[in-house]
Structures are given as C-alpha cells and as structure tokens.
Amino acid sequence: MLNGKKIVLGVSGGIAAYKMPMLVRLLKKSGAEVKVIMTVNAAQFVAPLALAVTSGSEVLTEIFPAASIHNAELNWTQHISLGEWADAFVVAPATCNTLARLATGHCDDMLTAIYLSLRHGKPKLVFPSMDEEMFLAPAVQRNIGQLSGDGCTVFAPEHGELASGLVGMGRLPEPETIVEKIRAALELHGAPQAARKIYTGKKVLITAGATREKIDDVRFISNYASGKMGFALASEAALQGAEVVLVTGKTFLPTPAAVTRIDVESADDMLRAVESHFDTCDVFIAAAAVADYRPAAAAAGKIKKSEAVFDLHLVRTPDILMQCGRRKSPSQLVIGFALEVQNAEDNARGKLAAKNLDLIVLNSADVAGAGFEVDTNIITLIARGGAIEKFPLMTKREAAGKILNRISRFFDED
Ligand SMILES: Cc1cc2nc3c(=O)[nH]c(=O)nc-3n(C[C@H](O)[C@H](O)[C@H](O)COP(=O)(O)O)c2cc1C
C-alpha cells in the first residue's frame, strides 16, 4: 500500500500519543519507511524507546544534538535533510500548542523545523486531537484555518469518548484510519499532473452542511447533515486545480486547503451567498441539506413554555437547486444530491428532470455506512440523458473523486 514511501511522523504532547507506536507499526507493515520526531512534551505520553523500536530508527526531538555525542560523523543538519527525505510529513496527534507553533512558523525543535524544511508540494497531513472545547476555541480554529491556507491537509478529529471522560469532538482517528488517509493523500499526490488538474481554470461553487431555521433566538430547525460530503468535494476540487467557493451551514469541519469558505445559517442566507457566485461559476454542486421549511416568523428572545401543545407554522424555504437549474447558462453545470428512501432511482430521475440538472448523486439514508455524519457513502450517479453508474461503499473523499471525475466528462461534451 505504501511501498517505499518515506514518512516523517511528528508526535506532539497529547494523550493520543500513546497510539503512535501502533500507527508506526501499521505504516511499516504497509511498506513505508518511518522516522519519528517528537516534542519534549510528547515523551510524557509515549516512550521514545517504543517509537524507536517500532520505527527501527532514532527518534529525534531537539535540533541540537546533546554535547556529549558531538562527533565528526554526526549529521548536523537533519532538520533539513529529513525534510528533503520525506515523501509526506504527518503530525499526529497535533496539540493546540503544536498547531499554534506550526501556524506561526516557529522553528525551535525538530518537529517545527522539519515542517518548514519539507520540500515544496509534499503532503503535510495534520491530525488535531484535543478536548472539544479546546478544538472549538477561536484561536485553535484560526490556527487550523491558517495551516489549511498554507497547504496543510488538516483532518477533523472524530466525535467520541475523550480522555477526560467527556464525549465530544476531539478524538484522534484510529491508526488504521490514519494510515488510509496517508495512503489516499500520497496516491493523489503521485497521480499524473494531467489527471490531477482537470479543473484548472474552472470555478466550482459547492454548498455543504445543514441550514438552521430559527424558531426564536435560542432554537432552530435543522437536520443531521455534517457537511462531510460537501467538504470532501471542495477539498478534492481544489486539489484538481479548481477555484472553489464553499458555502456552508454550521459545521465543525476545518476549511480545506485553498478553498474560499462562506459560513451561512439559514436557507435564505445560503441562497444569497450562492446567488452572489453562481453567475461566475462553471460548476455548481448542491451538497447541502437545506431545510425544506422554516418557521413563518422567528420570535425575538425565547418563547416561553406554556400550553401542552405548541403549533409552529412553517413555510417553504427557497429551492436553491431549482433556482440554479433554471437560471444556468448552457456552459454551466448544475449537480444535485438526492437522499431517497423509497423508489430511490425514480425519485432521483424525477428531481434531475424537474430541476434541470446535469447530474444527480443519489445516496440512500437507510444503508449502513451511507448518509449523515459517517465518513463513508454509497453513491449512484445519474446523468442527464439517463446514464447511470453505481459505486460500492467508499470514503466520502473517494466518492468526491468519482463525482468530480464524472462531472469533468461533461467538459468534453459541452
Ligand atoms: C494529561 C494531559 C493530557 C493532555 N492532552 C492533550 C491533548 O489531547 N491535546 C492537546 O492539545 N493538549 C493536551 N494536553 C496539553 C499539552 O500537553 C500541552 O499543551 C503541551 O504544552 C503540548 O506541548 P507540545 O505541543 O509541544 O507537545 C494534555 C495535558 C495533560 C497534562
């Protein structure tokens, strides 16, 4: 899987560091060569010896070798030669502190130095892991945004049980998942230039996540959409050379590298943001789960609890996809998503025709591994004209690749 790939793993001082000998073992089993760098604090959580033994290599922390081992054979500039050597630099777990240090260009230990000396264009894969409140802290989100903007792929931590005993967002993915993400990143990186850059010169507008329709100042109607599919599409389209504008409802996902992100709340807000970019886009992909209805009027303050029954009067929200399908010029492509339970294909075809779409991505909500919040999906693509392609269970990232690949085939037809 990772045959001959050279990976530098930077371990910082979070509790999840204890999983790193297992990650190193799996990477080695996949055929990779691994060199481990740790921060001083990481040694509080995992023994350097365990990482040295599993990687089969010296574990480095400081830029300066200890005075006692100064000798002529020493490689004095490993902080640079390892950056040249590596095919990818992985930081796992990445603590709040290390994220901040990477985002601001610190260079006072081996981990930060190699991050800077990694040769241009090599994948930098960052796996933050921390308490949920810390992850959501504005400063941490700002640093993640900075790192994404600097070309790192920052993977959102998973939701689950945390070291503190709390349940929330912040878990480091399991080593198997991290290996898969490294493999996918290296595969994409190694793909022929022509294959990766089909979208150069194209502007791709994507919606993601769920909208929130206000009932009053503290309550809203929404749905379970996580935004993962839309974010995977945005990330993949950017890698394939597109200029990407991502309009997203509330989500905890970090902004993918080289993507312009617009955060919105309601369906009305989303429509406004889409309208301001639609005319200049080549491809519009509506992956958001937009609420179909909103309260007729949002109450100011908090509605008091009173009667046993409370009637909420709902009105339709704008149909963003329908409006874009009708408005599109002959050179524009409009792609929709359909989440269907019964008569899935017939309903999806109906939506494709009614909304004047070029492609519809059908995913079923009632199949294990597909739908909301999970990292995988099972998709069927139905193109204008009726051609249908079915795919097995795959990661949302892989599904994004398939969808973008199918869309790009329209470029030759148009
Ligand atoms: C028991 C314990 C667990 C910790 N776990 C985390 C963690 O999971 N994520 C994190 O960002 N910081 C965590 N910290 C705080 C970091 O260890 C601390 O910010 C440290 O300065 C990180 O240094 P480094 O990034 O240079 O390794 C933890 C601290 C303690 C005492």
GROMACS .gro file of C-alpha atoms and ligand atoms in nm:
model
  445
    1MET     CA    1   0.000   0.000   0.000
    2LEU     CA    2   0.271   0.247   0.098
    3ASN     CA    3   0.561   0.059  -0.054
    4GLY     CA    4   0.884   0.255  -0.033
    5LYS     CA    5   0.713   0.574   0.085
    6LYS     CA    6   0.916   0.778   0.331
    7ILE     CA    7   0.713   0.926   0.612
    8VAL     CA    8   0.820   1.160   0.889
    9LEU     CA    9   0.579   1.133   1.179
   10GLY     CA   10   0.574   1.428   1.419
   11VAL     CA   11   0.426   1.338   1.758
   12SER     CA   12   0.322   1.616   1.995
   13GLY     CA   13   0.219   1.602   2.359
   14GLY     CA   14  -0.145   1.497   2.362
   15ILE     CA   15  -0.290   1.197   2.534
   16ALA     CA   16  -0.350   1.021   2.200
   17ALA     CA   17   0.028   0.997   2.152
   18TYR     CA   18   0.003   0.658   2.320
   19LYS     CA   19  -0.147   0.524   1.994
   20MET     CA   20   0.156   0.621   1.788
   21PRO     CA   21   0.367   0.304   1.824
   22MET     CA   22   0.069   0.121   1.674
   23LEU     CA   23   0.046   0.375   1.390
   24VAL     CA   24   0.418   0.335   1.320
   25ARG     CA   25   0.378  -0.041   1.316
   26LEU     CA   26   0.092  -0.024   1.067
   27LEU     CA   27   0.280   0.218   0.844
   28LYS     CA   28   0.581  -0.014   0.842
   29LYS     CA   29   0.358  -0.313   0.768
   30SER     CA   30   0.218  -0.118   0.472
   31GLY     CA   31   0.570  -0.091   0.333
   32ALA     CA   32   0.658   0.263   0.444
   33GLU     CA   33   0.986   0.380   0.595
   34VAL     CA   34   0.912   0.586   0.905
   35LYS     CA   35   1.117   0.832   1.104
   36VAL     CA   36   0.965   0.971   1.420
   37ILE     CA   37   1.010   1.320   1.562
   38MET     CA   38   0.860   1.408   1.898
   39THR     CA   39   0.819   1.721   2.102
   40VAL     CA   40   0.969   1.728   2.450
   41ASN     CA   41   0.617   1.706   2.596
   42ALA     CA   42   0.518   1.406   2.382
   43ALA     CA   43   0.761   1.197   2.587
   44GLN     CA   44   0.520   1.245   2.881
   45PHE     CA   45   0.266   1.032   2.695
   46VAL     CA   46   0.465   0.775   2.498
   47ALA     CA   47   0.812   0.635   2.549
   48PRO     CA   48   1.064   0.744   2.284
   49LEU     CA   49   1.203   0.391   2.303
   50ALA     CA   50   0.870   0.242   2.190
   51LEU     CA   51   0.872   0.467   1.884
   52ALA     CA   52   1.240   0.395   1.813
   53VAL     CA   53   1.181   0.021   1.829
   54THR     CA   54   0.866   0.021   1.616
   55SER     CA   55   1.015   0.256   1.355
   56GLY     CA   56   1.358   0.093   1.366
   57SER     CA   57   1.512   0.437   1.371
   58GLU     CA   58   1.645   0.701   1.609
   59VAL     CA   59   1.374   0.931   1.748
   60LEU     CA   60   1.465   1.299   1.731
   61THR     CA   61   1.340   1.588   1.943
   62GLU     CA   62   1.594   1.868   1.954
   63ILE     CA   63   1.760   2.044   1.663
   64PHE     CA   64   2.089   2.049   1.853
   65PRO     CA   65   2.246   1.713   1.937
   66ALA     CA   66   2.348   1.666   2.300
   67ALA     CA   67   2.700   1.796   2.363
   68SER     CA   68   2.809   1.452   2.480
   69ILE     CA   69   2.758   1.298   2.134
   70HIS     CA   70   2.925   1.565   1.923
   71ASN     CA   71   3.146   1.387   1.676
   72ALA     CA   72   3.250   1.418   1.316
   73GLU     CA   73   3.011   1.153   1.182
   74LEU     CA   74   2.706   1.325   1.316
   75ASN     CA   75   2.460   1.464   1.064
   76TRP     CA   76   2.433   1.820   1.195
   77THR     CA   77   2.156   1.923   0.963
   78GLN     CA   78   1.893   1.656   1.000
   79HIS     CA   79   1.635   1.934   1.046
   80ILE     CA   80   1.685   1.992   0.673
   81SER     CA   81   1.785   1.653   0.537
   82LEU     CA   82   1.473   1.488   0.685
   83GLY     CA   83   1.260   1.749   0.513
   84GLU     CA   84   1.429   1.652   0.187
   85TRP     CA   85   1.399   1.283   0.259
   86ALA     CA   86   1.026   1.274   0.340
   87ASP     CA   87   0.750   1.199   0.090
   88ALA     CA   88   0.500   1.319   0.349
   89PHE     CA   89   0.503   1.484   0.690
   90VAL     CA   90   0.236   1.367   0.931
   91VAL     CA   91   0.164   1.536   1.264
   92ALA     CA   92  -0.034   1.308   1.495
   93PRO     CA   93  -0.158   1.390   1.743
   94ALA     CA   94  -0.131   1.765   1.679
   95THR     CA   95  -0.190   1.950   2.007
   96CYS     CA   96  -0.332   2.303   2.034
   97ASN     CA   97   0.018   2.415   2.120
   98THR     CA   98   0.183   2.248   1.821
   99LEU     CA   99  -0.088   2.375   1.585
  100ALA     CA  100  -0.013   2.728   1.706
  101ARG     CA  101   0.359   2.680   1.666
  102LEU     CA  102   0.325   2.540   1.315
  103ALA     CA  103   0.080   2.814   1.214
  104THR     CA  104   0.318   3.087   1.325
  105GLY     CA  105   0.634   2.939   1.177
  106HIS     CA  106   0.823   2.853   1.495
  107CYS     CA  107   1.147   2.666   1.437
  108ASP     CA  108   1.291   2.576   1.776
  109ASP     CA  109   1.261   2.199   1.779
  110MET     CA  110   1.291   1.917   1.527
  111LEU     CA  111   0.916   1.890   1.461
  112THR     CA  112   0.867   2.256   1.370
  113ALA     CA  113   1.193   2.267   1.173
  114ILE     CA  114   1.103   1.970   0.954
  115TYR     CA  115   0.759   2.112   0.891
  116LEU     CA  116   0.933   2.414   0.742
  117SER     CA  117   1.204   2.226   0.556
  118LEU     CA  118   0.968   1.975   0.392
  119ARG     CA  119   1.018   2.008   0.018
  120HIS     CA  120   0.760   2.217  -0.161
  121GLY     CA  121   0.441   2.038  -0.259
  122LYS     CA  122   0.489   1.730  -0.040
  123PRO     CA  123   0.176   1.645   0.159
  124LYS     CA  124   0.157   1.789   0.512
  125LEU     CA  125  -0.109   1.594   0.697
  126VAL     CA  126  -0.218   1.724   1.035
  127PHE     CA  127  -0.436   1.533   1.280
  128PRO     CA  128  -0.551   1.759   1.567
  129SER     CA  129  -0.669   1.588   1.884
  130MET     CA  130  -0.788   1.758   2.200
  131ASP     CA  131  -1.085   1.833   2.420
  132GLU     CA  132  -1.387   1.956   2.217
  133GLU     CA  133  -1.400   2.297   2.384
  134MET     CA  134  -1.031   2.346   2.308
  135PHE     CA  135  -1.078   2.234   1.948
  136LEU     CA  136  -1.359   2.486   1.901
  137ALA     CA  137  -1.170   2.772   2.069
  138PRO     CA  138  -1.141   3.059   1.820
  139ALA     CA  139  -0.762   3.065   1.847
  140VAL     CA  140  -0.734   2.696   1.761
  141GLN     CA  141  -0.980   2.729   1.471
  142ARG     CA  142  -0.784   3.031   1.349
  143ASN     CA  143  -0.460   2.831   1.354
  144ILE     CA  144  -0.625   2.542   1.170
  145GLY     CA  145  -0.753   2.787   0.908
  146GLN     CA  146  -0.402   2.928   0.874
  147LEU     CA  147  -0.249   2.582   0.830
  148SER     CA  148  -0.513   2.488   0.572
  149GLY     CA  149  -0.440   2.811   0.388
  150ASP     CA  150  -0.068   2.724   0.399
  151GLY     CA  151  -0.138   2.399   0.214
  152CYS     CA  152  -0.172   2.150   0.500
  153THR     CA  153  -0.448   1.897   0.498
  154VAL     CA  154  -0.596   1.925   0.845
  155PHE     CA  155  -0.817   1.629   0.932
  156ALA     CA  156  -1.107   1.697   1.164
  157PRO     CA  157  -1.090   1.493   1.482
  158GLU     CA  158  -1.359   1.235   1.539
  159HIS     CA  159  -1.654   1.251   1.772
  160GLY     CA  160  -1.646   1.005   2.062
  161GLU     CA  161  -1.517   0.937   2.408
  162LEU     CA  162  -1.234   1.168   2.512
  163ALA     CA  163  -0.955   1.115   2.763
  164SER     CA  164  -1.130   1.349   3.007
  165GLY     CA  165  -1.427   1.110   3.019
  166LEU     CA  166  -1.639   1.360   2.823
  167VAL     CA  167  -1.794   1.267   2.491
  168GLY     CA  168  -1.740   1.509   2.207
  169MET     CA  169  -1.538   1.606   1.905
  170GLY     CA  170  -1.163   1.573   1.951
  171ARG     CA  171  -1.067   1.208   1.927
  172LEU     CA  172  -0.770   1.115   1.715
  173PRO     CA  173  -0.884   0.872   1.442
  174GLU     CA  174  -0.773   0.514   1.495
  175PRO     CA  175  -0.430   0.424   1.347
  176GLU     CA  176  -0.597   0.221   1.066
  177THR     CA  177  -0.793   0.530   0.958
  178ILE     CA  178  -0.482   0.749   0.970
  179VAL     CA  179  -0.292   0.501   0.751
  180GLU     CA  180  -0.577   0.510   0.498
  181LYS     CA  181  -0.577   0.890   0.493
  182ILE     CA  182  -0.199   0.897   0.441
  183ARG     CA  183  -0.231   0.643   0.160
  184ALA     CA  184  -0.506   0.845  -0.011
  185ALA     CA  185  -0.307   1.169   0.019
  186LEU     CA  186   0.006   1.010  -0.129
  187GLU     CA  187  -0.192   0.846  -0.408
  188LEU     CA  188  -0.342   1.178  -0.505
  189HIS     CA  189  -0.004   1.345  -0.479
  190GLY     CA  190   0.153   1.080  -0.703
  191ALA     CA  191  -0.121   1.094  -0.968
  192PRO     CA  192  -0.010   1.225  -1.307
  193GLN     CA  193  -0.026   1.603  -1.327
  194ALA     CA  194  -0.276   1.594  -1.612
  195ALA     CA  195  -0.511   1.371  -1.415
  196ARG     CA  196  -0.499   1.592  -1.109
  197LYS     CA  197  -0.555   1.923  -1.273
  198ILE     CA  198  -0.867   1.871  -1.485
  199TYR     CA  199  -1.033   2.157  -1.303
  200THR     CA  200  -0.767   2.420  -1.364
  201GLY     CA  201  -0.941   2.739  -1.476
  202LYS     CA  202  -1.281   2.620  -1.355
  203LYS     CA  203  -1.473   2.785  -1.075
  204VAL     CA  204  -1.665   2.534  -0.865
  205LEU     CA  205  -1.933   2.653  -0.623
  206ILE     CA  206  -2.031   2.399  -0.356
  207THR     CA  207  -2.286   2.405  -0.074
  208ALA     CA  208  -2.243   2.185   0.231
  209GLY     CA  209  -2.387   2.106   0.573
  210ALA     CA  210  -2.727   2.174   0.719
  211THR     CA  211  -2.912   2.504   0.733
  212ARG     CA  212  -3.064   2.630   1.059
  213GLU     CA  213  -3.408   2.788   1.051
  214LYS     CA  214  -3.474   2.999   1.359
  215ILE     CA  215  -3.776   2.939   1.580
  216ASP     CA  216  -3.661   3.203   1.829
  217ASP     CA  217  -3.327   3.336   1.943
  218VAL     CA  218  -3.226   3.007   2.107
  219ARG     CA  219  -3.396   2.736   1.899
  220PHE     CA  220  -3.390   2.628   1.539
  221ILE     CA  221  -3.500   2.355   1.296
  222SER     CA  222  -3.217   2.167   1.130
  223ASN     CA  223  -3.109   1.817   1.027
  224TYR     CA  224  -2.823   1.573   1.081
  225ALA     CA  225  -2.610   1.667   0.779
  226SER     CA  226  -2.246   1.701   0.886
  227GLY     CA  227  -2.109   1.873   0.576
  228LYS     CA  228  -1.853   1.596   0.523
  229MET     CA  229  -1.953   1.519   0.165
  230GLY     CA  230  -1.951   1.885   0.057
  231PHE     CA  231  -1.617   1.947   0.230
  232ALA     CA  232  -1.465   1.639   0.064
  233LEU     CA  233  -1.585   1.770  -0.273
  234ALA     CA  234  -1.439   2.113  -0.201
  235SER     CA  235  -1.105   1.972  -0.094
  236GLU     CA  236  -1.083   1.739  -0.392
  237ALA     CA  237  -1.191   2.004  -0.644
  238ALA     CA  238  -0.924   2.240  -0.510
  239LEU     CA  239  -0.660   1.968  -0.543
  240GLN     CA  240  -0.772   1.915  -0.900
  241GLY     CA  241  -0.700   2.277  -0.976
  242ALA     CA  242  -1.041   2.443  -0.935
  243GLU     CA  243  -1.109   2.777  -0.776
  244VAL     CA  244  -1.351   2.664  -0.507
  245VAL     CA  245  -1.614   2.861  -0.316
  246LEU     CA  246  -1.771   2.660  -0.035
  247VAL     CA  247  -2.095   2.789   0.114
  248THR     CA  248  -2.158   2.600   0.434
  249GLY     CA  249  -2.410   2.573   0.713
  250LYS     CA  250  -2.285   2.527   1.071
  251THR     CA  251  -2.018   2.257   1.090
  252PHE     CA  252  -1.708   2.182   1.294
  253LEU     CA  253  -1.508   2.076   0.992
  254PRO     CA  254  -1.186   2.264   0.916
  255THR     CA  255  -1.168   2.460   0.592
  256PRO     CA  256  -0.997   2.256   0.319
  257ALA     CA  257  -0.677   2.396   0.173
  258ALA     CA  258  -0.710   2.663  -0.096
  259VAL     CA  259  -1.088   2.690  -0.059
  260THR     CA  260  -1.283   3.012  -0.006
  261ARG     CA  261  -1.539   2.943   0.265
  262ILE     CA  262  -1.859   3.135   0.330
  263ASP     CA  263  -2.045   3.045   0.651
  264VAL     CA  264  -2.421   3.086   0.646
  265GLU     CA  265  -2.707   2.997   0.876
  266SER     CA  266  -3.046   2.974   0.705
  267ALA     CA  267  -3.166   2.864   0.361
  268ASP     CA  268  -3.226   3.232   0.276
  269ASP     CA  269  -2.865   3.317   0.370
  270MET     CA  270  -2.740   3.023   0.166
  271LEU     CA  271  -2.940   3.136  -0.138
  272ARG     CA  272  -2.795   3.487  -0.111
  273ALA     CA  273  -2.438   3.353  -0.091
  274VAL     CA  274  -2.495   3.114  -0.382
  275GLU     CA  275  -2.651   3.387  -0.596
  276SER     CA  276  -2.350   3.611  -0.546
  277HIS     CA  277  -2.120   3.346  -0.700
  278PHE     CA  278  -2.346   3.147  -0.930
  279ASP     CA  279  -2.315   3.354  -1.247
  280THR     CA  280  -1.936   3.331  -1.244
  281CYS     CA  281  -1.911   2.959  -1.165
  282ASP     CA  282  -1.864   2.677  -1.415
  283VAL     CA  283  -1.995   2.405  -1.187
  284PHE     CA  284  -2.245   2.429  -0.902
  285ILE     CA  285  -2.270   2.131  -0.668
  286ALA     CA  286  -2.552   2.146  -0.414
  287ALA     CA  287  -2.442   1.904  -0.142
  288ALA     CA  288  -2.604   2.092   0.148
  289ALA     CA  289  -2.909   1.955   0.324
  290VAL     CA  290  -3.124   2.268   0.306
  291ALA     CA  291  -3.426   2.270   0.534
  292ASP     CA  292  -3.745   2.248   0.326
  293TYR     CA  293  -3.944   2.455   0.573
  294ARG     CA  294  -3.879   2.736   0.816
  295PRO     CA  295  -4.097   2.895   1.086
  296ALA     CA  296  -4.315   3.166   0.929
  297ALA     CA  297  -4.163   3.417   1.170
  298ALA     CA  298  -3.875   3.380   1.414
  299ALA     CA  299  -3.973   3.507   1.759
  300ALA     CA  300  -3.746   3.754   1.935
  301GLY     CA  301  -3.598   3.627   2.262
  302LYS     CA  302  -3.706   3.287   2.393
  303ILE     CA  303  -4.059   3.156   2.351
  304LYS     CA  304  -4.195   3.076   2.698
  305LYS     CA  305  -4.312   2.724   2.775
  306SER     CA  306  -4.688   2.744   2.829
  307GLU     CA  307  -4.957   2.520   2.676
  308ALA     CA  308  -4.926   2.144   2.637
  309VAL     CA  309  -4.946   2.178   2.259
  310PHE     CA  310  -4.745   2.431   2.066
  311ASP     CA  311  -4.825   2.491   1.700
  312LEU     CA  312  -4.542   2.604   1.481
  313HIS     CA  313  -4.648   2.749   1.148
  314LEU     CA  314  -4.398   2.656   0.877
  315VAL     CA  315  -4.348   2.799   0.530
  316ARG     CA  316  -4.138   2.673   0.239
  317THR     CA  317  -3.776   2.782   0.211
  318PRO     CA  318  -3.634   2.877  -0.129
  319ASP     CA  319  -3.541   2.582  -0.353
  320ILE     CA  320  -3.182   2.684  -0.423
  321LEU     CA  321  -3.111   2.394  -0.657
  322MET     CA  322  -3.427   2.451  -0.860
  323GLN     CA  323  -3.349   2.820  -0.897
  324CYS     CA  324  -2.993   2.749  -1.013
  325GLY     CA  325  -3.106   2.473  -1.251
  326ARG     CA  326  -3.348   2.714  -1.417
  327ARG     CA  327  -3.105   3.003  -1.425
  328LYS     CA  328  -2.798   2.822  -1.558
  329SER     CA  329  -2.640   2.916  -1.891
  330PRO     CA  330  -2.562   2.644  -2.149
  331SER     CA  331  -2.198   2.633  -2.038
  332GLN     CA  332  -2.277   2.585  -1.668
  333LEU     CA  333  -2.321   2.250  -1.495
  334VAL     CA  334  -2.557   2.206  -1.202
  335ILE     CA  335  -2.531   1.898  -0.983
  336GLY     CA  336  -2.775   1.796  -0.712
  337PHE     CA  337  -2.789   1.535  -0.438
  338ALA     CA  338  -3.087   1.317  -0.360
  339LEU     CA  339  -3.135   1.131  -0.035
  340GLU     CA  340  -3.416   0.890  -0.102
  341VAL     CA  341  -3.567   0.606   0.097
  342GLN     CA  342  -3.830   0.458  -0.138
  343ASN     CA  343  -3.830   0.441  -0.520
  344ALA     CA  344  -3.488   0.598  -0.494
  345GLU     CA  345  -3.385   0.589  -0.860
  346ASP     CA  346  -3.724   0.700  -0.995
  347ASN     CA  347  -3.740   0.988  -0.750
  348ALA     CA  348  -3.383   1.091  -0.830
  349ARG     CA  349  -3.457   1.089  -1.204
  350GLY     CA  350  -3.768   1.298  -1.138
  351LYS     CA  351  -3.559   1.554  -0.947
  352LEU     CA  352  -3.293   1.557  -1.223
  353ALA     CA  353  -3.556   1.647  -1.484
  354ALA     CA  354  -3.769   1.884  -1.273
  355LYS     CA  355  -3.469   2.089  -1.163
  356ASN     CA  356  -3.290   2.086  -1.500
  357LEU     CA  357  -2.978   1.923  -1.356
  358ASP     CA  358  -2.681   1.773  -1.539
  359LEU     CA  359  -2.612   1.510  -1.276
  360ILE     CA  360  -2.774   1.384  -0.963
  361VAL     CA  361  -2.591   1.199  -0.686
  362LEU     CA  362  -2.821   0.952  -0.520
  363ASN     CA  363  -2.736   0.831  -0.171
  364SER     CA  364  -2.962   0.614   0.039
  365ALA     CA  365  -3.023   0.707   0.401
  366ASP     CA  366  -3.121   0.356   0.504
  367VAL     CA  367  -2.799   0.173   0.407
  368ALA     CA  368  -2.528   0.111   0.668
  369GLY     CA  369  -2.221   0.326   0.604
  370ALA     CA  370  -2.406   0.585   0.395
  371GLY     CA  371  -2.577   0.914   0.471
  372PHE     CA  372  -2.535   1.165   0.752
  373GLU     CA  373  -2.236   1.208   0.982
  374VAL     CA  374  -2.043   0.896   0.870
  375ASP     CA  375  -1.719   0.916   0.669
  376THR     CA  376  -1.837   0.674   0.402
  377ASN     CA  377  -2.106   0.680   0.139
  378ILE     CA  378  -2.269   0.462  -0.124
  379ILE     CA  379  -2.346   0.666  -0.433
  380THR     CA  380  -2.526   0.622  -0.762
  381LEU     CA  381  -2.471   0.883  -1.032
  382ILE     CA  382  -2.749   0.955  -1.280
  383ALA     CA  383  -2.654   1.191  -1.560
  384ARG     CA  384  -2.878   1.398  -1.786
  385GLY     CA  385  -2.978   1.162  -2.065
  386GLY     CA  386  -3.023   0.881  -1.812
  387ALA     CA  387  -2.679   0.711  -1.794
  388ILE     CA  388  -2.639   0.553  -1.452
  389GLU     CA  389  -2.326   0.448  -1.258
  390LYS     CA  390  -2.341   0.265  -0.925
  391PHE     CA  391  -2.049   0.256  -0.680
  392PRO     CA  392  -1.982   0.038  -0.375
  393LEU     CA  393  -1.926   0.168  -0.021
  394MET     CA  394  -1.631   0.407  -0.020
  395THR     CA  395  -1.497   0.702   0.179
  396LYS     CA  396  -1.664   1.037   0.112
  397ARG     CA  397  -1.326   1.151  -0.017
  398GLU     CA  398  -1.321   0.871  -0.275
  399ALA     CA  399  -1.685   0.940  -0.360
  400ALA     CA  400  -1.593   1.306  -0.416
  401GLY     CA  401  -1.326   1.192  -0.663
  402LYS     CA  402  -1.578   0.979  -0.854
  403ILE     CA  403  -1.833   1.263  -0.867
  404LEU     CA  404  -1.578   1.519  -0.987
  405ASN     CA  405  -1.444   1.275  -1.242
  406ARG     CA  406  -1.795   1.219  -1.380
  407ILE     CA  407  -1.862   1.594  -1.392
  408SER     CA  408  -1.536   1.653  -1.578
  409ARG     CA  409  -1.655   1.421  -1.856
  410PHE     CA  410  -1.920   1.685  -1.935
  411PHE     CA  411  -1.640   1.934  -2.008
  412ASP     CA  412  -1.558   1.749  -2.331
  413GLU     CA  413  -1.924   1.724  -2.432
  414ASP     CA  414  -2.004   2.093  -2.380
  415LIG     C1  415  -0.294   1.454   3.092
  415LIG     C2  416  -0.280   1.556   2.983
  415LIG     C3  417  -0.338   1.532   2.860
  415LIG     C4  418  -0.329   1.627   2.759
  415LIG     N1  419  -0.386   1.601   2.638
  415LIG     C5  420  -0.384   1.694   2.541
  415LIG     C6  421  -0.448   1.669   2.416
  415LIG     O1  422  -0.505   1.563   2.392
  415LIG     N2  423  -0.444   1.766   2.322
  415LIG     C7  424  -0.381   1.885   2.345
  415LIG     O2  425  -0.384   1.971   2.254
  415LIG     N3  426  -0.317   1.911   2.461
  415LIG     C8  427  -0.318   1.819   2.559
  415LIG     N4  428  -0.254   1.844   2.679
  415LIG     C9  429  -0.182   1.971   2.696
  415LIG    C10  430  -0.044   1.964   2.626
  415LIG     O3  431   0.031   1.856   2.678
  415LIG    C11  432   0.030   2.095   2.645
  415LIG     O4  433  -0.041   2.199   2.580
  415LIG    C12  434   0.170   2.090   2.594
  415LIG     O5  435   0.228   2.218   2.605
  415LIG    C13  436   0.180   2.045   2.449
  415LIG     O6  437   0.313   2.056   2.405
  415LIG     P1  438   0.362   2.013   2.259
  415LIG     O7  439   0.257   2.058   2.161
  415LIG     O8  440   0.488   2.088   2.241
  415LIG     O9  441   0.384   1.869   2.259
  415LIG    C14  442  -0.261   1.750   2.782
  415LIG    C15  443  -0.202   1.771   2.906
  415LIG    C16  444  -0.212   1.679   3.005
  415LIG    C17  445  -0.149   1.708   3.139
   0.00000   0.00000   0.00000
